[in-house]
Structure formats: structure tokens, C-alpha cells
């Protein structure tokens, strides 16, 4: 009789382990304990599908080449420790993401590859001064951090081989001051050279400026829905300036009438829709640009001293603009017309009047032998009408919703942005000079 195993075994001492029957490669279904994961068969659902045969292990005696190497195809018969990928020694714990196994009783952690990490786990870009760059991120969480190696589009860092980009220098008036000065000097030379050396050339320059002004105004008013015809306005504008040059004030009024009538006839071809709106806009342009500009032609056409009359008018407007700019930038605190032109101040207006009065008093005394107080009065009138013309154009642009009439002149905007003051000043200068300096002959 065999004695019992003192270590707790139930096998007799003489039992040979090699005589035991081989273990089955899978548990038998008849004795497999029931698990809560297994659902009870629904007998009312009809005939059930036959159970799927288990997958044999690769080390079974009759295993084939296509049998699963690790038990079933999901590896559920393996221990959890075998199903976890090895974790490198230097991997931080922040790279562990919870992974839920289908049959695992508890949630365990598995390492996450670097290419699976979200962008929020990359290190943020830090500028040279230690500040974090405001980079866009696809992660909208509260701890989202921009990915490394990216910068905001349009920004670049300066280095020894690539210096920082310098933006154009702008003053408090919002203009590129060097470009504005250069363009202003070029326009002055374009006016003064033919004025003193070839007077008919000044008429050509004036007609070209009037044409450009009409084009800018026509283009700008289209934002309001009006479509004044451009061709009759251009033809009528050149005709108005030419009539004023050769025939005086009466011909100037006739040129305005012909321009408006020609525009109406031209517009009839487009039908009645919007006719009143388009003709109103065309009349405004015809009065504002060629009619007021015709007074400059009459100033230049004065026999003997026409070029000097144009000179004192242009210098008075330039002094008004320069004095207003300097005083407004230095001392401007009280807005003059905040709803029309927020950057104009009463201090700037005082600077405009002062500069124009002093300069005109000296210039008229030297050129026309006019008393200084009369010259100062001329300068005050020129400055007041120049500022009024600037405000009038600002009101038109504010109503149309544009900042500049065009971008034709760097630092100035459009040509009408330079002609606005002159167009209101030349009728005043024509009337005052006709009284202070009567035309000879």
C-alpha cells in the first residue's frame, strides 16, 4: 500500500508521471466553468449557430502551419504580463496611456509609441527671451501646448545671416513719411517746372490731374451702388479746363453745363434703373473736380503774372498742410471733427492758419508788393478753405467707407487725397487776387 505524500499531494509515491495521460491543448467545454461574460443562450430565438471550433496551438501534436501560435487568435489564454509590451527603462511615465483589454479583469497600462502621441505632449516653442510663442494647436483642452518646431505663419527669427525685417517708418498721421516727402517733392517739380519754363505744359499737367481725379472719384462712388459714366465725365472735364484756360469764367460755367448734359445723354442708353442716382453722382464729380480745377487754369492764364498767382496759391496750401501736420503731431489734443476726421485737431488748425498767414504775407509782399496784413489775410483764407476741402473729402470717403481714393501715390493714397485742399483753395485765391492784384491788360 502506498503512503500519502507528506507535502500535500494526493498521488501515490510510486506513480510514474510519464504514465499520466497528456493534457488537452484546450479546456473541454463540458467542464469549463460559466463566466458572467458568457451570455445565456436564447432558446426562443430559434436554432442557434453551431459553436466555432477552438483554434489549436502551434505546439499541439497535430497542429498545422496556419494554426495560431499563441492559443486563440486574440491571445486571451496568455497571461496579462505576456500581453504587455516591454517598457524601456528611460521612458517617462507620462507616455503611459490606459488601454482596456477585452477580457482583462482590470485596466492596465501599456507604453505608447512616439508617433501616436498627441501634439499636446510635445514641448512648446520658447523664444529667445524666454516667452512662449502663441502658436496654433489642434488640441482645444485647457493644457494644450503647441507642437515643437513650429512658428506662427508670417513670423521669422532674425539671425546673424538673416537680419530682422524692418517695416516702413510711419508717423502719428499713419503715413509712410519718407515716401510721402519724396512723392510730394516729385509732384511739386511736375507742377513748377512747366509753370515757369513752358506754360502750355502746365495746362497738359492740369488736364491729366483732372482726368485722374475723375477716374478715382468714379471708382470710389461705385461702392455706394452708383455707376456714373466715366467716358463723358473725362471728356467733359478736359473740355471744361480748356475752356477756362482760353475763355475765362463764362466758358468755365459753359463747360460744366456741357459735361452734365453729355453725361445725362450717355446714361440714357443704360435704361431707367438707377438713373437719378447715377446722374447725381456724376454731377457731384463734375462740380467737385473739373469745375473747381478750372479756376487753377484761369489763374495760370492771367497775362504777365499767371505763374506767380499759381505759385502763391500752391505755397499757401503747402504751408497750411505742413503747419497743421507739425502742430497736430506735437500739440494736438482737442479733436476738431472726430466724426469726420479723428486725427484733425484744433491745435493743428491753429498751426495751419499761422503758417499760411506768415508765409503768404511774406510771399505776396515780395512778389506783388501787397501789404503784409493783406497777405496774411490771404493766407488765412487759403488755409481755411484748404482745411474745409480736406474735411469735405474726408466726409465723402467716410460715407463711402474708404480710407483713400486709391493707392496711386505711395505715402499719400490717391491723387484726390492731394488735390482736395487745392480744389477748394484755387477759387478763393482767384477771387482774392483779382481784388488785391488786379489783372493788367
CSV table of C-alpha atoms in Angstrom, one decimal, residues 24 40 79 83 102 126 149 153 176 182 187 211-212 228 235 254 258 281-282 326 340 424 432:
chain,number,residue,atom,x,y,z
A,24,UNK,CA,-5.6,18.6,-23.7
A,40,UNK,CA,-27.1,32.5,-21.8
A,79,UNK,CA,-1.2,35.9,-19.0
A,83,UNK,CA,0.4,40.7,-23.4
A,102,UNK,CA,-11.4,42.9,-23.8
A,126,UNK,CA,10.2,79.1,-26.5
A,149,UNK,CA,9.4,73.1,-34.2
A,153,UNK,CA,3.0,81.9,-40.2
A,176,UNK,CA,5.0,106.5,-44.7
A,182,UNK,CA,9.6,112.0,-51.9
A,187,UNK,CA,4.6,116.4,-57.6
A,211,UNK,CA,-8.7,113.2,-65.5
A,212,UNK,CA,-7.0,111.1,-62.8
A,228,UNK,CA,-21.7,107.4,-63.3
A,235,UNK,CA,-14.2,114.3,-72.0
A,254,UNK,CA,-20.5,126.5,-70.1
A,258,UNK,CA,-22.0,120.6,-71.3
A,281,UNK,CA,-23.1,111.2,-58.6
A,282,UNK,CA,-21.9,112.4,-62.0
A,326,UNK,CA,3.6,119.7,-37.3
A,340,UNK,CA,-15.3,113.1,-40.0
A,424,UNK,CA,-11.2,124.4,-52.6
A,432,UNK,CA,-8.9,137.5,-53.6
